[in-house]
Tab-separated table of C-alpha atoms in Angstrom:
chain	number	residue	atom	x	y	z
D	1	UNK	CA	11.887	-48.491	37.561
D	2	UNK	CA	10.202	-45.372	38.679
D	3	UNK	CA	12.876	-42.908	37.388
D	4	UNK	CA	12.955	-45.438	33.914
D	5	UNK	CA	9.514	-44.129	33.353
D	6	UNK	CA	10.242	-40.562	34.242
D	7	UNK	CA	13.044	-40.719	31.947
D	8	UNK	CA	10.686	-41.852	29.423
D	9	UNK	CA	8.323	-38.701	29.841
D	10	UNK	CA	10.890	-36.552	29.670
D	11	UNK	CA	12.100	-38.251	26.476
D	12	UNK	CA	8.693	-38.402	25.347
D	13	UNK	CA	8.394	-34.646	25.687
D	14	UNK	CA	11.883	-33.739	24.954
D	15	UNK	CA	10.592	-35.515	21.474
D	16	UNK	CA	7.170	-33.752	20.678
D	17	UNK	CA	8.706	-29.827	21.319
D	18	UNK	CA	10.803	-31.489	18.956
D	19	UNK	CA	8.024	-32.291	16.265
D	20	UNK	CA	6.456	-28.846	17.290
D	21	UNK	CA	9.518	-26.809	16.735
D	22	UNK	CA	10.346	-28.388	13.467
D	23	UNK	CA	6.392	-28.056	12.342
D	24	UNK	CA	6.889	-24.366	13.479
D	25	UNK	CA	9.963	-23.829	11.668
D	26	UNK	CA	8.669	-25.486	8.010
D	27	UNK	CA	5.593	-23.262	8.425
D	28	UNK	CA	7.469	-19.754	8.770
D	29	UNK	CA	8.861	-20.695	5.478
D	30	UNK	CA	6.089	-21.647	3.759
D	31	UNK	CA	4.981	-17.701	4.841
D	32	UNK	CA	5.961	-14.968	2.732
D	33	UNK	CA	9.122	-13.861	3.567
D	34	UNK	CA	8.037	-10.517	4.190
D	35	UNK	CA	6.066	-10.708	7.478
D	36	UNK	CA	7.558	-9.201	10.322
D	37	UNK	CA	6.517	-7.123	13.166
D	38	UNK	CA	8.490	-4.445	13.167
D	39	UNK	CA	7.868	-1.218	11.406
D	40	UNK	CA	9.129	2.276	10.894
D	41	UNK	CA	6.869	4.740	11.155
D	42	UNK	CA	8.140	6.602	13.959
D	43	UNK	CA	11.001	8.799	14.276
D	44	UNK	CA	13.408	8.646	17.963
D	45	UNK	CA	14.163	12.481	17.172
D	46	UNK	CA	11.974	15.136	16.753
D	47	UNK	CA	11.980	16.819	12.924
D	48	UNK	CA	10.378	15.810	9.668
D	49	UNK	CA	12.026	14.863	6.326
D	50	UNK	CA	11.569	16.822	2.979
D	51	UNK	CA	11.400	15.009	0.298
D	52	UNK	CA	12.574	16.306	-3.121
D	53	UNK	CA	12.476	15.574	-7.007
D	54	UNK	CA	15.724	14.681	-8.712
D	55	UNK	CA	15.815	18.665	-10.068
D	56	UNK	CA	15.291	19.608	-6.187
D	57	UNK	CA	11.898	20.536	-6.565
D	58	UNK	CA	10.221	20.102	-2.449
D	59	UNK	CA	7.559	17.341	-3.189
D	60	UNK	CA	6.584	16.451	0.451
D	61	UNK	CA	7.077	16.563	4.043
D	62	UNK	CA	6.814	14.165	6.645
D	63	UNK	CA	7.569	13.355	10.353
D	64	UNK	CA	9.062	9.984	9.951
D	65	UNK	CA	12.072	8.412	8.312
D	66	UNK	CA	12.420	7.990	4.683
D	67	UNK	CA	13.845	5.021	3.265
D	68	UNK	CA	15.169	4.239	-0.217
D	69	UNK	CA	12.641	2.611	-2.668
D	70	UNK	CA	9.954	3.912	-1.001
D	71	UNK	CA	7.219	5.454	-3.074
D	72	UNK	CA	5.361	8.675	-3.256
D	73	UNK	CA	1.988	9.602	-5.415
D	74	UNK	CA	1.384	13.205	-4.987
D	75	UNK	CA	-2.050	14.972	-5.557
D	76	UNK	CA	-1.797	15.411	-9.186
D	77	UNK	CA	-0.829	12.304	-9.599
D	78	UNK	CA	2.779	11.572	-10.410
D	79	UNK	CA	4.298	8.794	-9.577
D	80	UNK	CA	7.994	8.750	-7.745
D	81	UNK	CA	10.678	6.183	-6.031
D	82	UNK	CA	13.037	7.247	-3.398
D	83	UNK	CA	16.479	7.181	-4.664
D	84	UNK	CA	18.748	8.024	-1.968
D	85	UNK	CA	18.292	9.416	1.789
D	86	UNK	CA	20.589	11.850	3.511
D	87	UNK	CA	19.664	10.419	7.235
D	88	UNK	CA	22.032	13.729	8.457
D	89	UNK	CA	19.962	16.260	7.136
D	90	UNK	CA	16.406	14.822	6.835
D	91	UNK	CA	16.433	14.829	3.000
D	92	UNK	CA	15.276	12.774	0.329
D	93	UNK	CA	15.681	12.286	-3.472
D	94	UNK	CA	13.090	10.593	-5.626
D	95	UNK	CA	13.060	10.131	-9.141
D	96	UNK	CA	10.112	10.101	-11.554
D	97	UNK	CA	8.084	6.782	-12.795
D	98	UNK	CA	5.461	8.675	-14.339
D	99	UNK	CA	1.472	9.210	-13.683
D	100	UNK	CA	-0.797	6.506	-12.255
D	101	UNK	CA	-4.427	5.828	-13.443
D	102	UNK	CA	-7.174	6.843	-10.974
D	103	UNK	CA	-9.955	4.651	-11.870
D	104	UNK	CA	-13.132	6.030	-13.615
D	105	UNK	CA	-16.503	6.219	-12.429
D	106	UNK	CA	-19.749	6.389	-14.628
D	107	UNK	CA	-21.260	9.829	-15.262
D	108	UNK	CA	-25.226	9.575	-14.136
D	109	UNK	CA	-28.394	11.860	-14.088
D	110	UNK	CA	-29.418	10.936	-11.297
D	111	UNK	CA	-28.083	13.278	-8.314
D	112	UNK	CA	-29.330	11.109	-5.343
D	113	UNK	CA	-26.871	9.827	-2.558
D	114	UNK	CA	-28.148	6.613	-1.993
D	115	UNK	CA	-25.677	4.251	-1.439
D	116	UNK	CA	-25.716	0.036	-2.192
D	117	UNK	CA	-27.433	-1.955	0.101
D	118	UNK	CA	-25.305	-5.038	-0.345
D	119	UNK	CA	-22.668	-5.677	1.861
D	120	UNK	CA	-23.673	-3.471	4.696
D	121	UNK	CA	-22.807	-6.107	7.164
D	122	UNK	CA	-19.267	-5.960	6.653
D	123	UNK	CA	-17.655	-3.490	9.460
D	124	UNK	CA	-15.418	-1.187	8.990
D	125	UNK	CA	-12.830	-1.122	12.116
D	126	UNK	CA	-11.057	1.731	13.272
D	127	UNK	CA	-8.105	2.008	15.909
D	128	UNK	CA	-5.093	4.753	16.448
D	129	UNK	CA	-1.690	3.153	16.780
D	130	UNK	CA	-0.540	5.912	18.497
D	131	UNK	CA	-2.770	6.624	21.004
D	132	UNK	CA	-1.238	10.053	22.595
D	133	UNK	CA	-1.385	12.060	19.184
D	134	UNK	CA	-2.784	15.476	19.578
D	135	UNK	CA	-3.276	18.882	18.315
D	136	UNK	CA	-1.666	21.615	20.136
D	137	UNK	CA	-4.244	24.437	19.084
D	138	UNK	CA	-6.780	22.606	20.365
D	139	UNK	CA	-6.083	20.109	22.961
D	140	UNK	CA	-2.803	22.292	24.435
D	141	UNK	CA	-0.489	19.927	23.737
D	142	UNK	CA	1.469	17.190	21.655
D	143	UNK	CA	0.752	14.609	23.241
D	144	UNK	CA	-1.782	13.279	26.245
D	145	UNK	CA	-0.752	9.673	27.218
D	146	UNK	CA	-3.664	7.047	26.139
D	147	UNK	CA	-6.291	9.651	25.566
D	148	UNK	CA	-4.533	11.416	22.565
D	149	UNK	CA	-6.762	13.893	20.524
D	150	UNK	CA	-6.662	11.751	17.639
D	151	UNK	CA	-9.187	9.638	19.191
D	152	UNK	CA	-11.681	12.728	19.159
D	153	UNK	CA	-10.971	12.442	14.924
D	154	UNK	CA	-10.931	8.716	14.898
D	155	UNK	CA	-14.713	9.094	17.116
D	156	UNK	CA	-15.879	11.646	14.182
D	157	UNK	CA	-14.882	9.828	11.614
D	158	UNK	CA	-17.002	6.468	13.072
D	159	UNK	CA	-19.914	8.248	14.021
D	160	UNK	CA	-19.723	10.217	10.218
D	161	UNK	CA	-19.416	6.371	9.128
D	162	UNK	CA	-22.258	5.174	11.326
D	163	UNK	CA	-24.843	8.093	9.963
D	164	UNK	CA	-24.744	6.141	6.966
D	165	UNK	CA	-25.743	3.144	8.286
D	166	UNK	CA	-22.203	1.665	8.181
D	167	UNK	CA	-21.468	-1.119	10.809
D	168	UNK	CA	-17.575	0.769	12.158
D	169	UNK	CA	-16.413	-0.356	15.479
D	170	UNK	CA	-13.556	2.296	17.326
D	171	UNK	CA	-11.398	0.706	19.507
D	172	UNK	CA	-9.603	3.262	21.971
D	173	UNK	CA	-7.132	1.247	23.467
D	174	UNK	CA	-4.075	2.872	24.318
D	175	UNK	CA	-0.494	1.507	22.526
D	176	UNK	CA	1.464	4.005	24.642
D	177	UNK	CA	4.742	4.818	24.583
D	178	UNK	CA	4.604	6.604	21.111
D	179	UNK	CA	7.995	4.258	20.421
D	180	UNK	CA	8.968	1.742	17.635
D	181	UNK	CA	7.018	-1.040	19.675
D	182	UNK	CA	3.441	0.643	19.294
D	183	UNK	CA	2.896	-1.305	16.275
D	184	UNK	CA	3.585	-4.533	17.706
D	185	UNK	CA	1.119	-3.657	21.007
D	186	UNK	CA	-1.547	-1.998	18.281
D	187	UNK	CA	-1.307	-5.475	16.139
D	188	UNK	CA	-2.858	-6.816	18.671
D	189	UNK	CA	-5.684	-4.537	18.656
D	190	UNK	CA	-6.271	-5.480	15.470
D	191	UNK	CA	-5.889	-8.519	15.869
D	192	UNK	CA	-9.172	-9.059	18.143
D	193	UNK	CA	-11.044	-5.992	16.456
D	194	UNK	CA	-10.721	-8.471	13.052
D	195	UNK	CA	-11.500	-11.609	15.719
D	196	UNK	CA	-14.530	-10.196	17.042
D	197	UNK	CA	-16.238	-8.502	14.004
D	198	UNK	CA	-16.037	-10.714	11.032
D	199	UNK	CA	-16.740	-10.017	7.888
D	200	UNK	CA	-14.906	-6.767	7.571
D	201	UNK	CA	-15.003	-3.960	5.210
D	202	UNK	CA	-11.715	-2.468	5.871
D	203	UNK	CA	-9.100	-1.708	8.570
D	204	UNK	CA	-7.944	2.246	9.155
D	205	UNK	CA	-5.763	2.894	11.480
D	206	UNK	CA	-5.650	7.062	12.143
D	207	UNK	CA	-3.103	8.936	12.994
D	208	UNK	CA	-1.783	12.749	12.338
D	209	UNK	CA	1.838	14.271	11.286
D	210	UNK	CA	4.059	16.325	12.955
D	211	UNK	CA	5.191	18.852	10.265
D	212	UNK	CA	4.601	22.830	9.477
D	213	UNK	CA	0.970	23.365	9.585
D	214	UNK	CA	0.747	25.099	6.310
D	215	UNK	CA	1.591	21.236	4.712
D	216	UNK	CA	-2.078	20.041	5.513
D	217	UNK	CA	-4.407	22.974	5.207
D	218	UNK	CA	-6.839	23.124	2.884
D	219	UNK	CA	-10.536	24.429	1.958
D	220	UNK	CA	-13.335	22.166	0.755
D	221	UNK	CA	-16.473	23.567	-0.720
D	222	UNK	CA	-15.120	26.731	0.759
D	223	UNK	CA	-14.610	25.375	4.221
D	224	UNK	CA	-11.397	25.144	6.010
D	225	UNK	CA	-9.840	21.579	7.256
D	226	UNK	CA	-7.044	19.627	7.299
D	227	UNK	CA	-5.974	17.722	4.802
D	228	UNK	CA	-5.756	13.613	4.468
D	229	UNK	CA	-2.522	11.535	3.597
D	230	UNK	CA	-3.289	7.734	2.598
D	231	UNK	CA	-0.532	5.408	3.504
D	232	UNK	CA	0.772	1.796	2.463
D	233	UNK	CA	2.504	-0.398	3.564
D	234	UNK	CA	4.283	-1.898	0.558
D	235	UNK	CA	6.170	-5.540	2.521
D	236	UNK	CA	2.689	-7.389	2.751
D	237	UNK	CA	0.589	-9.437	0.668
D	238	UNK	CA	-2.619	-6.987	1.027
D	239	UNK	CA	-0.498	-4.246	-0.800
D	240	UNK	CA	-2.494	-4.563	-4.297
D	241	UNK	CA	-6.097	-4.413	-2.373
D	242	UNK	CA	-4.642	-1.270	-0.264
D	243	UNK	CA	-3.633	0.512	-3.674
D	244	UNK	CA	-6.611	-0.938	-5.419
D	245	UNK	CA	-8.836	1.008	-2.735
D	246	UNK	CA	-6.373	3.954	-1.965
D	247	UNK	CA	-6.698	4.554	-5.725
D	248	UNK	CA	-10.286	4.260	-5.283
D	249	UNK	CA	-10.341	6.927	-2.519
D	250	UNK	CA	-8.373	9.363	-4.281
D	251	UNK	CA	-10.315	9.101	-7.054
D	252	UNK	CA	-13.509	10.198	-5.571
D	253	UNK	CA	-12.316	12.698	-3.106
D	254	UNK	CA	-10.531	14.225	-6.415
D	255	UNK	CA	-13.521	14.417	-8.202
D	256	UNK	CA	-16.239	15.121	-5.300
D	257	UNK	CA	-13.977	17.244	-2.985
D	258	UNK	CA	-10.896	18.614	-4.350
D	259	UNK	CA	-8.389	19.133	-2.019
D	260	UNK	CA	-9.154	16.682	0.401
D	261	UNK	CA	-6.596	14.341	-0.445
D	262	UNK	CA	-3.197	15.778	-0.127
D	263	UNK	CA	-1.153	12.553	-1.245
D	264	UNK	CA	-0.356	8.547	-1.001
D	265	UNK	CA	2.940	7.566	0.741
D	266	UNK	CA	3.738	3.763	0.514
D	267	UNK	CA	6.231	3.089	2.987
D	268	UNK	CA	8.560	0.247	3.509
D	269	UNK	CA	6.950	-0.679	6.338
D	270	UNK	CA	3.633	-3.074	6.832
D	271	UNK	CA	2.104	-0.687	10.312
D	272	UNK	CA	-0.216	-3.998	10.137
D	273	UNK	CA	-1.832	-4.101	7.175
D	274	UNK	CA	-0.973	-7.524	6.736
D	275	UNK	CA	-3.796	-8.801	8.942
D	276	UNK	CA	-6.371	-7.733	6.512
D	277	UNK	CA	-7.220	-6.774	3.085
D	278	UNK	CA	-8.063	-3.094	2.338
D	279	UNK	CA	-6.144	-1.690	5.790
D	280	UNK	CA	-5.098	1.879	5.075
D	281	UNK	CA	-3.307	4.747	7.633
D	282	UNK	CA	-4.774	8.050	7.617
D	283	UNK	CA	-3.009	10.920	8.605
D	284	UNK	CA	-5.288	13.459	9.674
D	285	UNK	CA	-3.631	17.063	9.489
D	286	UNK	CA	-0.740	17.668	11.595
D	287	UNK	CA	0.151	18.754	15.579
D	288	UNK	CA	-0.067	22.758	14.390
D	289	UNK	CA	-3.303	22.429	12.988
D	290	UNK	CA	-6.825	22.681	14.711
D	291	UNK	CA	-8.306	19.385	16.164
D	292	UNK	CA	-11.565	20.966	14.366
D	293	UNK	CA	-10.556	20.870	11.256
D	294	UNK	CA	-9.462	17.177	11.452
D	295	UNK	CA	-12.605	16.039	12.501
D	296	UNK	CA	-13.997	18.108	9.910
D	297	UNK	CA	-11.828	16.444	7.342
D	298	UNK	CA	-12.750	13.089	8.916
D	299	UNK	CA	-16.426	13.354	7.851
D	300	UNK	CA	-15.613	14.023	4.566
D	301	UNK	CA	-13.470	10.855	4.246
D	302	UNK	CA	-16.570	9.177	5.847
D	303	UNK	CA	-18.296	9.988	2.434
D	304	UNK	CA	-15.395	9.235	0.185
D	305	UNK	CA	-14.858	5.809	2.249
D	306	UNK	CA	-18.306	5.185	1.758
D	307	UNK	CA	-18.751	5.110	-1.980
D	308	UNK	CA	-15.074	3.788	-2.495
D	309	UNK	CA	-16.654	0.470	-0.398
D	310	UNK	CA	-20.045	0.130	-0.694
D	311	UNK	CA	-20.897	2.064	-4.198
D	312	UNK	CA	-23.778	4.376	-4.536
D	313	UNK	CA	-24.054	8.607	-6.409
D	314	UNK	CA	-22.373	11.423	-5.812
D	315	UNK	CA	-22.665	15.029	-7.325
D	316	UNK	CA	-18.963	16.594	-7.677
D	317	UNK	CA	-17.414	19.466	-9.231
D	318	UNK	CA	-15.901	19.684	-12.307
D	319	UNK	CA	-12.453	19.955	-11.821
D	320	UNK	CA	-12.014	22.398	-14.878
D	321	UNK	CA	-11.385	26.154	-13.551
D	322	UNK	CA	-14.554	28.425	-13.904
D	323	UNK	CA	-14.250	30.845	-17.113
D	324	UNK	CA	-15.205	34.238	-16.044
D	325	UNK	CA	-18.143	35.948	-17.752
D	326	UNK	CA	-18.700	39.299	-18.792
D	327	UNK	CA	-22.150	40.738	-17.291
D	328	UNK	CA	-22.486	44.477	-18.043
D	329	UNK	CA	-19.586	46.465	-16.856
D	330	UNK	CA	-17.567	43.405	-14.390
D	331	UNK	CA	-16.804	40.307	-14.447
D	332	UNK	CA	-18.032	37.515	-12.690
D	333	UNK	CA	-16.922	33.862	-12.198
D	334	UNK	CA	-19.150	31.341	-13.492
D	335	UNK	CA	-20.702	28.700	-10.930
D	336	UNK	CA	-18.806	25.274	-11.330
D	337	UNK	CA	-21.093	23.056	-13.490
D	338	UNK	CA	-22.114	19.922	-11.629
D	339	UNK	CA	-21.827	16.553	-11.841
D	340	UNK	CA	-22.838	13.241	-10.334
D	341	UNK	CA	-20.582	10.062	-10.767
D	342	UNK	CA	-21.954	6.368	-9.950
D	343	UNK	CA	-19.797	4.077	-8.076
D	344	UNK	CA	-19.436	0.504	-8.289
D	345	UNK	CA	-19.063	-1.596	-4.705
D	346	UNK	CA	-16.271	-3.678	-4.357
D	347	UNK	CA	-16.367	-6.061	-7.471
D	348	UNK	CA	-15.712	-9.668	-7.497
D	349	UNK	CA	-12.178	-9.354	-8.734
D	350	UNK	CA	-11.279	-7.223	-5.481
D	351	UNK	CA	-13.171	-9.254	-3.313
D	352	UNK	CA	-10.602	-12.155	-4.965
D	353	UNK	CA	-7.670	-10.690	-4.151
D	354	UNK	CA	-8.627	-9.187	-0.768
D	355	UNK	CA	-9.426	-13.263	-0.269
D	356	UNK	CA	-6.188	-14.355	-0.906
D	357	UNK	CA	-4.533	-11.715	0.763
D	358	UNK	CA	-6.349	-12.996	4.032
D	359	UNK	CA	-6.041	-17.059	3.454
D	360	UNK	CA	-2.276	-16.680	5.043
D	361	UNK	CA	-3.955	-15.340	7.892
D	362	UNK	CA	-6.421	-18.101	7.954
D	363	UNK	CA	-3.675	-20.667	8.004
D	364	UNK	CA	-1.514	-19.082	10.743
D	365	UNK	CA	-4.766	-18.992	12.901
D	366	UNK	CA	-5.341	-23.281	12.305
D	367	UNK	CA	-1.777	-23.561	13.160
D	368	UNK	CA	-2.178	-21.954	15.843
D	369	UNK	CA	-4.939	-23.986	17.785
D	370	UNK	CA	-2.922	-27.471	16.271
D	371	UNK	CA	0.508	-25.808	18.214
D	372	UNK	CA	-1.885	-24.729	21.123
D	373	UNK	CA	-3.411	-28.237	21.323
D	374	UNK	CA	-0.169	-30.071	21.075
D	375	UNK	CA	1.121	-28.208	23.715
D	376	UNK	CA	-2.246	-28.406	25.702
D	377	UNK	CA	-2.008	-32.250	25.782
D	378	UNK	CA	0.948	-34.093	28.017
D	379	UNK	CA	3.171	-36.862	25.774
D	380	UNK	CA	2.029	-39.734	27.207
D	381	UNK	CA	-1.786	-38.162	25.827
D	382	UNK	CA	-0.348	-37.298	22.632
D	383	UNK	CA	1.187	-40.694	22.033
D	384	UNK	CA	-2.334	-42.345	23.859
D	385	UNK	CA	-3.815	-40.516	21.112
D	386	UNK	CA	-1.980	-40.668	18.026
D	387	UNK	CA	-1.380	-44.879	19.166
D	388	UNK	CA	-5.196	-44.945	18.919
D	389	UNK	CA	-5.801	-42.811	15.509
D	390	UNK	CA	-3.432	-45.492	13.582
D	391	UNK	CA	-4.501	-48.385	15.556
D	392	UNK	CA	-8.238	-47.703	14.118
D	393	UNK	CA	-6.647	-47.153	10.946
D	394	UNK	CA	-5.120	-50.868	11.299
D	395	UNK	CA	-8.132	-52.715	11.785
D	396	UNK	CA	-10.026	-51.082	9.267
């Protein structure tokens, strides 16, 4: 009788991983087919890939594979899909879609940098995927294992954040080895930076290349920095609210500083940005360049990242060259008139589609704590419980 009623456990339990699996299984359908873990930003071999136009033209550089139908917006604008890949030779082809449409601010008198109080409570969260990422000018080598020098730019660019009274949480956890599984030990990061500081903002994860120095140098307002890529991952449901603020990004930096932005790569990848609306990867200069003039770079973003999200006035320069001017015997070149833009804070139609970008997440978490539950509880428990659920249902 005794090993009747073990038998009957057993069959009990053999029954609800049953019910569990199957619940499991219906569920991972009902998610876009998209969502995955793994990701390819990371190359096993050391190198970059140049990507070209279909006449051979160089457009771009970067240290990680290129894939076919992956897409490319370069600083002026123009608007390309990958083609073909020669894996051999590090080479890629992309051919032309045409330009995209920065959006357009309002032109203002008023010159002041205040910036929107609404919506300050929303945190921005910042982590580095790879965590041993450094600058060789400046911290002596490629790499230092968990305490990479891009957490130095990632700490510049929060505190740069935090000046203006933005809520931005840093996590420096380390996702070492720099291998094709540091995106699935960073997701987790993420995963309890967005747990722990709800509502968010926006997700960055920073990084830095690995290609020729001269790719990322730059001068703003006569200064000398790195420049900033923006990358997307284009296999999640966030991608429109990433574009939607990437656009909104360049747009600024384009008008306000001018060089800052040296292009948008949207990868096949996701590098996480499922987990939350507006989640962008920043790639801070490269290994050649300075550390300095990352984190130089990185408080410049702080100010483009700060109108892009919460509005406010800024006074750029016109992007039109400077006639020269004849005074007396030599020429001079005329100061760059000024101007000041206003920026609108996220609207209500981004806020929209940053909210269903996150309600997957929402229903994976609920899952979650049902599966978690289920599993908590022994059979005989479960079917104690469930008996008593539909009994009351009964007698009513």
């Amino acid at each position: 009788m005794v090993r009747r009623k073990g038998m009957v456990k057993v069959k009990s339990r053999g029954k609800l991983i049953g019910v569990i699996t199957m619940f499991v299984t219906l569920f991972t359908t009902m998610l876009p087919s998209n969502i995955s873990i793994a990701d390819n930003w990371y190359e096993d071999e050391p190198g970059y890939y140049t990507l070209f136009d279909e006449d051979g033209n160089e457009l771009t550089t970067m240290a990680s594979e290129m894939f076919k139908d992956d897409e490319y917006i370069s600083s002026d604008n123009k608007h390309y899909s990958i083609s073909r890949v020669d894996k051999g030779e590090k080479k890629a082809y992309a051919k032309y879609l045409g330009d995209i449409e920065l959006p357009e601010f309002e032109l203002v008198e008023d010159v002041s940098m205040e910036v929107a109080a609404q919506n300050k409570d929303r945190s921005i969260l910042i982590y580095c995927t790879h965590s041993s990422e450094s600058y060789v000018p400046s911290d002596g080598t490629t790499a230092i294992p968990g305490k990479g020098g891009i957490f130095d730019v990632a700490e510049s660019f929060k505190n740069a954040l935090q000046e203006k009274g933005i809520k931005t949480v840093l996590d420096k956890t380390s996702h070492d080895p720099h291998d094709a599984g540091a995106y699935r030990r960073s997701r987790q990061t993420a995963v309890e930076l967005i747990r722990k500081n709800m509502p968010v903002a926006a997700v960055f994860d920073i990084h830095r290349d690995a290609t020729p120095k001269h790719t990322y140098e730059t001068k703003v307002n006569g200064e000398y920095m790195s420049k900033v890529r923006i990358v997307i991952g284009k296999r999640n449901q966030n991608r429109k609210a990433n574009e939607e603020l990437a656009y909104k990004i360049k747009a600024i930096a384009d008008k306000a500083y001018p060089g800052l932005i040296k292009d948008i790569y949207i990868g096949r990848g996701e590098y996480n940005q499922e987990l939350s609306p507006r989640s962008l990867l920043f790639e801070f200069g490269t290994h050649e360049i300075n550390k300095e003039a990352a984190q130089k770079a990185a408080g410049y973003m702080a100010d483009v990242v700060n109108k892009a999200i919460y509005g406010g006035v800024f006074k750029a320069q016109e992007q039109n060259e400077a006639k020269t001017e004849k005074r007396g015997e030599r020429g001079q070149e005329a100061e760059p008139k000024q101007q000041s833009y206003r920026v609108s804070p996220i609207s209500q139609e981004e806020q929209k589609g940053a909210s269903r970008g996150i309600l997957w997440f929402i229903i994976a978490a609920a899952v979650g704590i049902v599966i978690f539950a289920l599993i908590s509880k022994s059979g005989n428990e479960l079917s104690e419980g469930f008996k008593g659920m539909f009994g009351r249902k009964r007698r009513e």
